[in-house]
Coordinates of C-alpha atoms and ligand atoms in Angstrom, one line a residue:
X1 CA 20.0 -15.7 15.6
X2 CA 17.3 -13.1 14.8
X3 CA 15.8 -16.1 12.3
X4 CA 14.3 -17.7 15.5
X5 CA 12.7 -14.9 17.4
X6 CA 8.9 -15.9 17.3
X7 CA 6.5 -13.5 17.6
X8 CA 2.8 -13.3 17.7
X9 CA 0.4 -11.2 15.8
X10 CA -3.4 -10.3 17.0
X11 CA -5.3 -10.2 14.5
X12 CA -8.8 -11.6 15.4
X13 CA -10.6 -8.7 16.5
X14 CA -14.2 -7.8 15.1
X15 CA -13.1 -4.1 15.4
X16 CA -16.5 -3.1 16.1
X17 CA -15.5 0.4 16.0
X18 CA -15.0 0.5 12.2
X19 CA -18.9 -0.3 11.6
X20 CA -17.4 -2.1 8.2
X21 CA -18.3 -5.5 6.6
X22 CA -14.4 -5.3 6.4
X23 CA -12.8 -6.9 9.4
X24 CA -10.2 -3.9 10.8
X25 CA -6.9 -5.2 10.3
X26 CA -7.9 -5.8 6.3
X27 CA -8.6 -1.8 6.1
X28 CA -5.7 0.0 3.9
X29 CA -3.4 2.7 4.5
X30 CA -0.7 3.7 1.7
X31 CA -2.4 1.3 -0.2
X32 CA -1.8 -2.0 1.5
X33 CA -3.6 -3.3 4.4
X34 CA -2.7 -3.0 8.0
X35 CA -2.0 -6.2 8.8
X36 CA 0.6 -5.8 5.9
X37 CA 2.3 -2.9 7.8
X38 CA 3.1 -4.7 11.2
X39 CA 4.2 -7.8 9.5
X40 CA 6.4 -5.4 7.8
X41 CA 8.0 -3.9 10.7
X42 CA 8.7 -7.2 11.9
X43 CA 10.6 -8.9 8.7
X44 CA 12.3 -5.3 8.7
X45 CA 13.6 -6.4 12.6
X46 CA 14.3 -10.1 11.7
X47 CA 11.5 -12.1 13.4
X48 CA 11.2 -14.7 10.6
X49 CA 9.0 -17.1 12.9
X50 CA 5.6 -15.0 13.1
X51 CA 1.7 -17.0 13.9
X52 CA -1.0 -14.6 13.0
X53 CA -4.3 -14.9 15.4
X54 CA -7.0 -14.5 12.7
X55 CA -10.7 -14.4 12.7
X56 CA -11.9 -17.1 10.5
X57 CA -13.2 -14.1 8.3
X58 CA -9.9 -13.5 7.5
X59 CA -7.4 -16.4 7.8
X60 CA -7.7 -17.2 4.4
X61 CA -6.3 -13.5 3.7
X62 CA -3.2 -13.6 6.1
X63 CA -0.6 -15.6 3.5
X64 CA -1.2 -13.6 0.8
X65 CA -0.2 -10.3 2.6
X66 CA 2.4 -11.7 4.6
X67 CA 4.1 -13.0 1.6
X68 CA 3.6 -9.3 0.1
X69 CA 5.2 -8.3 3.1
X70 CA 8.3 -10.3 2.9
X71 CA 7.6 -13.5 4.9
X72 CA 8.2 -16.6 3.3
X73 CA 5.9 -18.6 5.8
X74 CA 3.6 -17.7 8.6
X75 CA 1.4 -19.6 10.5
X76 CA -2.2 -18.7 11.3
X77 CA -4.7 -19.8 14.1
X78 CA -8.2 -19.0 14.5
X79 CA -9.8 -17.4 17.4
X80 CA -13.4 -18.1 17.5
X81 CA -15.3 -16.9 19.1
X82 CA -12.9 -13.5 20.0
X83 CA -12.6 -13.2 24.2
X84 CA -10.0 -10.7 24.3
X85 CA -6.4 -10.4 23.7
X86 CA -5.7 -12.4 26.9
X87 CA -7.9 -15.7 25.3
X88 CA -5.6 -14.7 21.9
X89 CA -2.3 -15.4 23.4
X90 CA -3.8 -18.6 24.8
X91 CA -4.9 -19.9 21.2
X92 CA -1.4 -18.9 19.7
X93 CA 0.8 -20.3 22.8
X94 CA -1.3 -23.5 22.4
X95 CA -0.4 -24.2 18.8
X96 CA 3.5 -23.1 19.7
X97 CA 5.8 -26.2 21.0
X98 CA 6.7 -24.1 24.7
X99 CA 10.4 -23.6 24.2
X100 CA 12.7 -21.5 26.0
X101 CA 13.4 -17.7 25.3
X102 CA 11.7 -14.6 24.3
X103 CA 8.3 -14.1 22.4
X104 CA 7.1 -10.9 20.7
X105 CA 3.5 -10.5 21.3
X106 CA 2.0 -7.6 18.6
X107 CA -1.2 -5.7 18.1
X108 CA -2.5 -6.3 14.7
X109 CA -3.7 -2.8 14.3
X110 CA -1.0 -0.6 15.5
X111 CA 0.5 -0.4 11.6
X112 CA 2.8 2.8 12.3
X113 CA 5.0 0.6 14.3
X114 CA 8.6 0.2 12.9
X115 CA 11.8 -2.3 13.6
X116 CA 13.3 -0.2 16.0
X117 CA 11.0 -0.5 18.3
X118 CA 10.3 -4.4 17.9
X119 CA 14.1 -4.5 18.5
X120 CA 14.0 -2.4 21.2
X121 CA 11.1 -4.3 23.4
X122 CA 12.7 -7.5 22.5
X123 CA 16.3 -6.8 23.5
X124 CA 14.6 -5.1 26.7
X125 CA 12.9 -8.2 27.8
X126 CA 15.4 -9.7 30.5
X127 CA 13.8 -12.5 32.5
X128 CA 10.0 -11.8 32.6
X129 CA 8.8 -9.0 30.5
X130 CA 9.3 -6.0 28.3
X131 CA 6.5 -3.3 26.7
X132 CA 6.5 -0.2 25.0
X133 CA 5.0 2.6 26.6
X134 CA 4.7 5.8 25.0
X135 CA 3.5 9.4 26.6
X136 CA 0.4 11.0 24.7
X137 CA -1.8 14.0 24.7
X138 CA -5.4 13.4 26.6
X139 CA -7.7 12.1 26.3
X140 CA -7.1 8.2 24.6
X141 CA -8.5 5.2 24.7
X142 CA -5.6 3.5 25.5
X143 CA -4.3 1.2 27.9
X144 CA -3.2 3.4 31.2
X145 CA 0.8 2.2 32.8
X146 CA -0.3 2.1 36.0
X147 CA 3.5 2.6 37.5
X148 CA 4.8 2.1 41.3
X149 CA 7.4 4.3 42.2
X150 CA 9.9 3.9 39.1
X151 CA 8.5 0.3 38.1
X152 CA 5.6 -1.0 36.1
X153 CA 2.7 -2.3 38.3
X154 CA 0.0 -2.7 36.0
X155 CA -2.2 -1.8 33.3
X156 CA -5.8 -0.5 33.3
X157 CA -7.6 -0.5 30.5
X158 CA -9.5 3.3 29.9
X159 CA -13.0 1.3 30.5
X160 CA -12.4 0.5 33.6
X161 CA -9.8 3.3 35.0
X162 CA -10.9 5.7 37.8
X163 CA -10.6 9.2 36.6
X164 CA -7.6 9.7 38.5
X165 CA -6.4 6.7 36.4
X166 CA -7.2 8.6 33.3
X167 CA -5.4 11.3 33.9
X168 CA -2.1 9.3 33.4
X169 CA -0.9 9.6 30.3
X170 CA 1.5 6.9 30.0
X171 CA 0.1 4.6 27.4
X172 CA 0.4 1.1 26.8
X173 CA 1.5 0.9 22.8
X174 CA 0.5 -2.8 22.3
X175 CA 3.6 -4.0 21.5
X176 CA 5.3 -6.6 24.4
X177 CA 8.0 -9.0 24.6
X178 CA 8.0 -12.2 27.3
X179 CA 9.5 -14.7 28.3
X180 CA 7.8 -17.6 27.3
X181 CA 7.6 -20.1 29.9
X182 CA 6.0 -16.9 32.1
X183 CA 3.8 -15.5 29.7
X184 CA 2.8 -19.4 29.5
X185 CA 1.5 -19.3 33.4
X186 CA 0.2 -15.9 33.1
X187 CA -2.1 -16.2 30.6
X188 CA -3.3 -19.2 32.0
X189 CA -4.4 -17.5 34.8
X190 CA -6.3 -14.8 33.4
X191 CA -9.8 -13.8 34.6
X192 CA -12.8 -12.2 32.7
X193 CA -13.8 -9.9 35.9
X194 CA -13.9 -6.0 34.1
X195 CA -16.1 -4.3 32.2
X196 CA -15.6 -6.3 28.6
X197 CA -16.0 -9.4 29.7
X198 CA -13.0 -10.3 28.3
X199 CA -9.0 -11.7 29.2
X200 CA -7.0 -9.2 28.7
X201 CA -3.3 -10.0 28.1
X202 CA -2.4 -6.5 30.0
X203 CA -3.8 -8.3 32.8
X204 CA -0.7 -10.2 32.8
X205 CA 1.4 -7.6 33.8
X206 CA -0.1 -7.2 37.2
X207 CA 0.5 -11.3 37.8
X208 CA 3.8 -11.1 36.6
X209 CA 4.6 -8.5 39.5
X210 CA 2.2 -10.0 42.1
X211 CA 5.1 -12.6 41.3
X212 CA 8.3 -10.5 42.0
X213 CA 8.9 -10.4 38.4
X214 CA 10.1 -6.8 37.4
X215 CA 8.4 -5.5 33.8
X216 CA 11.0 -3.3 31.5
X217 CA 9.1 -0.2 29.9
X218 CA 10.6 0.8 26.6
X219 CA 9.1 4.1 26.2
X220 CA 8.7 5.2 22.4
X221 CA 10.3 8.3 21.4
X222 CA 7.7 9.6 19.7
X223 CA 3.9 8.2 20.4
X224 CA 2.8 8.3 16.8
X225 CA 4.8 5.8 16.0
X226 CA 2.7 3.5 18.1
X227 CA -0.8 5.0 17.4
X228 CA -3.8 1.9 17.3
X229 CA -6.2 2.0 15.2
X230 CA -9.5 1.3 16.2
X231 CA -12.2 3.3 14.2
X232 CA -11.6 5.0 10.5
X233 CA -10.7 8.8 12.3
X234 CA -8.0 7.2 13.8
X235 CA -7.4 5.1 10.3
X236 CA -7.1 7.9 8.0
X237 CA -4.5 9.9 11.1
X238 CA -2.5 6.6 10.9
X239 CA -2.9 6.9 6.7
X240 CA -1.8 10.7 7.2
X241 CA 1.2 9.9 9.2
X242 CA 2.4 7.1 7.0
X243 CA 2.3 8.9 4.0
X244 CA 4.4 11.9 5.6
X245 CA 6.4 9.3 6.8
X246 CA 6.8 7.5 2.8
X247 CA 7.1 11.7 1.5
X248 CA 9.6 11.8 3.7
X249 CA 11.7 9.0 2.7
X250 CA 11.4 10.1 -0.3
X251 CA 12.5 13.8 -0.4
X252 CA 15.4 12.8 1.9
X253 CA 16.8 10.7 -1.0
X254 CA 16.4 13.9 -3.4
X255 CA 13.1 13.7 -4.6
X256 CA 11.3 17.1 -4.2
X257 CA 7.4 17.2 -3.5
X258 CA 5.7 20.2 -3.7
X259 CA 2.8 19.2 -1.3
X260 CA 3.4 16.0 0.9
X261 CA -0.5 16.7 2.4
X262 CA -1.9 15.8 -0.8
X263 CA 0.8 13.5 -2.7
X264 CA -0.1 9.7 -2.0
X265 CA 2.6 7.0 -2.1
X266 CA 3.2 3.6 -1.5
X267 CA 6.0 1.7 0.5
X268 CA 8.7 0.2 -1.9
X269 CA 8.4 2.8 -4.8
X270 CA 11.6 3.6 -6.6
X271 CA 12.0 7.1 -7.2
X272 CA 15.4 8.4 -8.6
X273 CA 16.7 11.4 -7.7
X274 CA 15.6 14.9 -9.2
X275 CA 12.3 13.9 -9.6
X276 CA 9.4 16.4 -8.8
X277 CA 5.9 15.4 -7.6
X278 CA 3.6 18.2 -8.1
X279 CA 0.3 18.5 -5.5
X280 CA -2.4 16.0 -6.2
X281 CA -0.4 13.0 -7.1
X282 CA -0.7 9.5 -6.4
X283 CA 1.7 7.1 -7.3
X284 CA 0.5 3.3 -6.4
X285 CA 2.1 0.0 -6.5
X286 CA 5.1 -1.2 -8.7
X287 CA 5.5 2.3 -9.6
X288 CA 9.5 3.2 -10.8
X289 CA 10.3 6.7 -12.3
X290 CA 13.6 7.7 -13.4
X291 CA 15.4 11.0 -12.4
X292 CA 14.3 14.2 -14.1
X293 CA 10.9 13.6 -14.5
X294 CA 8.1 15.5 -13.0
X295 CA 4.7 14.3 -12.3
X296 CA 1.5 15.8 -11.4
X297 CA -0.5 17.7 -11.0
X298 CA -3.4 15.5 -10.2
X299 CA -1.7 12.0 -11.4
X300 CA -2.6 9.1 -11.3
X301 CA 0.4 6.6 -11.9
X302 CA -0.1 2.6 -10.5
X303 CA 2.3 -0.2 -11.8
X304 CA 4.2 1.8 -14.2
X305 CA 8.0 2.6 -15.2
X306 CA 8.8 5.6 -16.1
X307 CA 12.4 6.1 -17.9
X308 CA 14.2 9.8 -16.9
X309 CA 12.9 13.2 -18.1
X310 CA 9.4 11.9 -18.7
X311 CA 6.7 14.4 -17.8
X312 CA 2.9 13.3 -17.2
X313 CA 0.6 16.2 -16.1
X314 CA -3.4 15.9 -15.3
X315 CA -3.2 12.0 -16.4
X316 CA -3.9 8.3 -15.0
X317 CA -1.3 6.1 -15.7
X318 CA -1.4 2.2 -15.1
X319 CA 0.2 -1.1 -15.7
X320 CA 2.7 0.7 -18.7
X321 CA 6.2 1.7 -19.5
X322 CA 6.8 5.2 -20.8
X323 CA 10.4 5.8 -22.2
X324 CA 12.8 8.4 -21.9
X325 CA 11.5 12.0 -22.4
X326 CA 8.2 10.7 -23.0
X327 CA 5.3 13.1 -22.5
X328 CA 1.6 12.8 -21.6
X329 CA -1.4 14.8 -20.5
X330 CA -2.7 16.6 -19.8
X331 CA -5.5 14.3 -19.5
X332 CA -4.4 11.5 -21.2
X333 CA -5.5 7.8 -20.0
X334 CA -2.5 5.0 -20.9
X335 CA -3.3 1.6 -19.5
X336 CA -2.9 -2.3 -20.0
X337 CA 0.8 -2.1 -20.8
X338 CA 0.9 0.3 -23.0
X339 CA 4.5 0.7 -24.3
X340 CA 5.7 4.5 -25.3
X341 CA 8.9 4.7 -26.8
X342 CA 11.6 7.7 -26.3
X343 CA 9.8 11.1 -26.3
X344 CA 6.5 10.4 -27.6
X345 CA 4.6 12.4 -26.8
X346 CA 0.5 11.9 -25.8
X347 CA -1.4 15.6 -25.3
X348 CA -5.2 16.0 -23.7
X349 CA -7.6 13.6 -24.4
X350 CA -6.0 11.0 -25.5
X351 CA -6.3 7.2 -24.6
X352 CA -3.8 4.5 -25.2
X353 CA -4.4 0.7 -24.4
X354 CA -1.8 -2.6 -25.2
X355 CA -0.1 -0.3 -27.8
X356 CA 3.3 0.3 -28.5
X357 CA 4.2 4.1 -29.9
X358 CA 7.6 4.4 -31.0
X359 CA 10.0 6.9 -30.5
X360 CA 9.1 10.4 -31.3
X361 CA 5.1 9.2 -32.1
X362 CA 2.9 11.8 -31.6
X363 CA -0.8 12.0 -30.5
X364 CA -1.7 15.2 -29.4
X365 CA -5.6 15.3 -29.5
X366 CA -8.3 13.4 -28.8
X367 CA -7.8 10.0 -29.4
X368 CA -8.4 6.5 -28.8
X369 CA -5.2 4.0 -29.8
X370 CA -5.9 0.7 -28.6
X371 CA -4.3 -2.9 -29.6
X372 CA -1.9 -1.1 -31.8
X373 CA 1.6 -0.6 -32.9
X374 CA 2.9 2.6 -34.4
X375 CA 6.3 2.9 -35.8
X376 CA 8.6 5.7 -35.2
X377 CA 7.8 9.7 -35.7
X378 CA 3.8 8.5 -37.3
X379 CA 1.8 11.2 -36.3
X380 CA -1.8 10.3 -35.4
X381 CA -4.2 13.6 -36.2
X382 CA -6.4 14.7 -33.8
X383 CA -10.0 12.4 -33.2
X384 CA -8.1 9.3 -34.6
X385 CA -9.4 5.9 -33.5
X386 CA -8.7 2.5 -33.7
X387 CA -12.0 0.7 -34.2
X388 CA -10.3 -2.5 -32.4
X389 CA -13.5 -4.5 -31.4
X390 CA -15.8 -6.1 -33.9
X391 CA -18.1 -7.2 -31.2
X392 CA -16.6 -10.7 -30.9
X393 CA -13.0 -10.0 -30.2
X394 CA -10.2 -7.1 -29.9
X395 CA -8.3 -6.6 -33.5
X396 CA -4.8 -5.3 -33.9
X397 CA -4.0 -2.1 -35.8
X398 CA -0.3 -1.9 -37.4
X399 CA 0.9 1.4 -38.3
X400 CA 4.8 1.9 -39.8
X401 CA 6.6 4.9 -39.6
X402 CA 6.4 8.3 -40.5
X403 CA 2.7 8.1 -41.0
X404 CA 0.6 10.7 -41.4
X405 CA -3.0 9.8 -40.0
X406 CA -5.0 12.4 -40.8
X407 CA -7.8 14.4 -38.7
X408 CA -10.9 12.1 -37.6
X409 CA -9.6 8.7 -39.5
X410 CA -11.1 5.7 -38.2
X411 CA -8.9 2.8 -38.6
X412 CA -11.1 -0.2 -38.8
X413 CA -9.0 -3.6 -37.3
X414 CA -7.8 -5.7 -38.3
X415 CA -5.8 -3.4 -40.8
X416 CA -2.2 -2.5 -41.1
X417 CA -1.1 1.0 -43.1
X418 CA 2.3 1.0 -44.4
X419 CA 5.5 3.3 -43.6
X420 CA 5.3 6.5 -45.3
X421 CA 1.5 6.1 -45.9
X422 CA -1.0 9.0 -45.3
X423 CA -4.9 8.9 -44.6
X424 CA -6.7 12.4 -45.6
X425 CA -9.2 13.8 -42.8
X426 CA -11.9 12.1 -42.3
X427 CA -10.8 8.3 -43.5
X428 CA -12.4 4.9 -42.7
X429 CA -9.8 3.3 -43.2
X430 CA -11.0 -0.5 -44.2
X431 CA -8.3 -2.2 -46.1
X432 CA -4.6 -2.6 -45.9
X433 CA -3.1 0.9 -46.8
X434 CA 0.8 0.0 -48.8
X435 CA 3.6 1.5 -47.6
X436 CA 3.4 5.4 -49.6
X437 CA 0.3 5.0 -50.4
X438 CA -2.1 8.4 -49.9
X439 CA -6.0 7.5 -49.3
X440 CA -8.7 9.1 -48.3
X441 CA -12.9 8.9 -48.4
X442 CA -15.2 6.4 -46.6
X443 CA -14.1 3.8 -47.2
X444 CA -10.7 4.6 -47.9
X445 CA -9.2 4.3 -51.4
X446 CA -6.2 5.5 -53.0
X447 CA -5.7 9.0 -53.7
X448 CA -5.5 9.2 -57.6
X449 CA -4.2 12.2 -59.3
X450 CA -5.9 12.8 -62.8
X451 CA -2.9 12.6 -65.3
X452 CA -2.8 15.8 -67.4
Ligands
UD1_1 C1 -5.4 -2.8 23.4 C2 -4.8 -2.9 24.8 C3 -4.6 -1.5 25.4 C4 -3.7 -0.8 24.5 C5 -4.2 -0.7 23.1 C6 -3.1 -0.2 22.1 C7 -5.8 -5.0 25.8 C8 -6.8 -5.5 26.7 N1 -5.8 -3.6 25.7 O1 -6.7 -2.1 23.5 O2 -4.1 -1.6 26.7 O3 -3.5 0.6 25.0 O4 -4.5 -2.1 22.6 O5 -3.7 0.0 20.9 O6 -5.1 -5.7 25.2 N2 -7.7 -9.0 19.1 C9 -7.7 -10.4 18.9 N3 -8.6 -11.2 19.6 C10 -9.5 -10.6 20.5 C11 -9.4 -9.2 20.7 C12 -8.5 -8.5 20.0 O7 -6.9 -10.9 18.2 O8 -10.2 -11.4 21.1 C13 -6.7 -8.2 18.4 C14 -7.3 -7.1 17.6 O9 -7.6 -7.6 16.3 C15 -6.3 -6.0 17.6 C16 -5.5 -6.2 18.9 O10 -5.9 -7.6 19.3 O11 -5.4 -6.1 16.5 C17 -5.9 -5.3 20.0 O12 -7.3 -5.4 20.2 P1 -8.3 -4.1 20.4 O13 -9.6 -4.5 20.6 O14 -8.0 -3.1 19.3 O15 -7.7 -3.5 21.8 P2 -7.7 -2.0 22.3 O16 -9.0 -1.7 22.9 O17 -7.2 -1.1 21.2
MG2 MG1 -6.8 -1.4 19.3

């Protein structure tokens, strides 16, 4: 049943407020944008049947993040020029076949919104109408519930509310349910008279009475939840909020954080259990770390997985894998799907790029290791690089195991040195090294000892 409820999305604004080439509801918090987080909330309720009201700015946006979001299809319409929320509903209802039952009408920028209250407005909605209302501190620019008595008799938006109209501090959250056959008459109805010049779908409310119809306030336990945002203050509270929210999650499922204020996550990380996240710690998209590791401080880690007791302290870490009791940083770099094998181990300095380490590789200092693969327990000395681009094209380095590359060699690829194989400090190391083969020098040769 859930499949069918049909909901609308307003997303057309210009958002003035931001002052951004950016139209608003592309703006990101917790790394995604905010359209992403209401269409969100609503696949997490069950609306499956969602038309987005774009701008023609970004309509060609709107099925990528939706789809990101986790809905297989939604519709979009363009409003163009933007008239108000009022003229929005008008554009969507025209491109809906009118059929009988409820419709969720949404504010594209209100991205703290979760399912509970979509559910709650929709099963509220009875025969005419349903919003969400929500008590908050003064002053606000939003929306004032003008009430009657007990009921809902109108809103007034806080341009053109008397100040005895602005001290009310019921607010009206954006967030409605209607019948549709009566939001169908309403908005047709809809005048431009205030001080926008704009139809503005609160007006409706104030119809639907004039009519006898009786409006359901679900008021939301906690106003935060329904915060809009209109400028970037208010976007970087929301992104506050969120994250606390995401931290939250989070430690409740047994990771600890040692500073939620300044650890930055994502929706839909996987973090096991007995994790720690020290202070200053991002962890972006695709992210998955297994239990007993700790990461931080000041970390960077973005489409990564992480096996269990892997440390990573002072280091950016993105688009890799990173065994079991692997360790890196502090300030390492490890990018472009870089592969590190139980418990190697990466100390300060170090860079590694589209290289597999195997287990128990070591590369403690200062050092570039890109477009290679090392076998298991080589250690690379300190100021060791791969010289993996000729100018023309990237060249692979293949190192066996229990190498020894000495201090400051320069591997020049493509070149391959063999297991067992050692370079002496300072090697330029030009031509296939055999496997227990010593060389040293510039360029590299075979160590030969003088026989007696
Ligand atoms: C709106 C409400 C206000 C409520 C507040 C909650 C109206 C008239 N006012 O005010 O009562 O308290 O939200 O945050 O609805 N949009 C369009 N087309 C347009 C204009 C807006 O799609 O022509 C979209 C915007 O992109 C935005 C949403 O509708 O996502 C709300 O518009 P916005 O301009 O932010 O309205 P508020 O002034 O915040
Ligand atoms: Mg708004």
């Amino acid at each position: 049943m859930t499949g069918h409820i049909r909901a609308v999305v307003l997303a057309a604004g210009k958002g003035t407020r931001m002052k951004s080439a950016r139209p608003k509801v592309l703006h990101a918090l917790a790394g995604r944008p905010m359209l992403w987080h209401v269409l969100r909330a609503l696949r997490d309720a069950g609306v499956r049947d969602v038309l987005v009201v774009t701008s023609g700015e970004i309509d060609a946006d709107v099925p990528a993040i939706a789809a990101d979001a986790g809905h297989d299809a939604v519709r979009t319409v363009v409003q163009e020029p933007q008239h108000g929320t009022g003229h929005a509903v008008q554009i969507a209802l025209a491109q809906l076949p009118p059929r009988d039952g409820t419709v969720l009408v949404v504010n594209g920028d209100m991205p703290l919104v979760e399912a509970v209250l979509v559910r709650a407005v929709f099963d509220a909605c009875g025969k005419a109408a349903a919003l969400v209302t929500a008590r908050m501190p003064l002053p606000s620019s939003f929306g004032r519930i003008v009430r009657d008595g007990d009921r809902v008799g109108r809103i007034v938006e806080a341009r053109d509310a008397s100040d005895d109209e602005l001290a009310l501090d019921e607010m009206n959250a954006g967030l409605y349910a209607y019948e549709e056959a009566k939001l169908r008459a309403a908005v047709a109805e809809l005048k431009n008279d205030n001080a926008q010049r704009e139809y503005y779908l609160t007006d409706t409310i104030a119809s639907l009475v004039a009519a006898g119809e009786r409006i359901a306030p679900v008021v939301a336990p906690d106003y935060r939840s329904v915060l809009g945002v209109n400028d970037r203050v208010e976007l970087a509270a929301a992104a506050a909020l969120l994250n606390r929210r995401l931290c939250e999650h989070h430690m409740r499922a047994g990771v600890t954080i040692v500073d939620p204020a300044t650890t930055y996550l994502e929706p839909d990380l996987e973090i096991a259990s007995d994790v720690t996240i020290l202070p200053n710690t991002t962890l972006g998209r695709g992210t998955k770390i297994g239990a007993h590791s700790e990461i931080g401080p000041n970390s960077r880690i973005v489409g990564s997985v992480l096996g269990e007791h892997v440390i990573v302290s002072d280091s950016l870490v993105r688009d890799s894998r990173l065994g079991d009791f692997v360790a890196v940083g502090p300030w390492a770099h490890v990018r472009g799907g870089a592969q590190l094998e139980t418990g190697a181990r990466l100390g300060n300095f170090v860079e590694v790029k589209n290289s597999t380490l195997g287990p128990g590789v070591k590369a403690m200092h200062l050092s570039y290791i890109g477009d290679a693969t090392v076998g298991e327990r080589t250690n690379i000395g300190a100021a060791t690089v791969t010289c993996n681009y000729d100018g023309e094209k990237k060249n692979r380095t293949i190192i066996g195991k229990d190498v020894f590359i000495g201090t400051n060699t320069l591997l020049v690829a493509p070149v391959e040195v063999g297991d067992g194989a050692l370079t002496g400090a300072g090697s330029v190391v030009i031509r296939d090294v055999p496997p227990g083969e010593r060389v040293a020098g510039n360029p590299a040769r075979a160590i030969v000892k003088k026989s007696q």
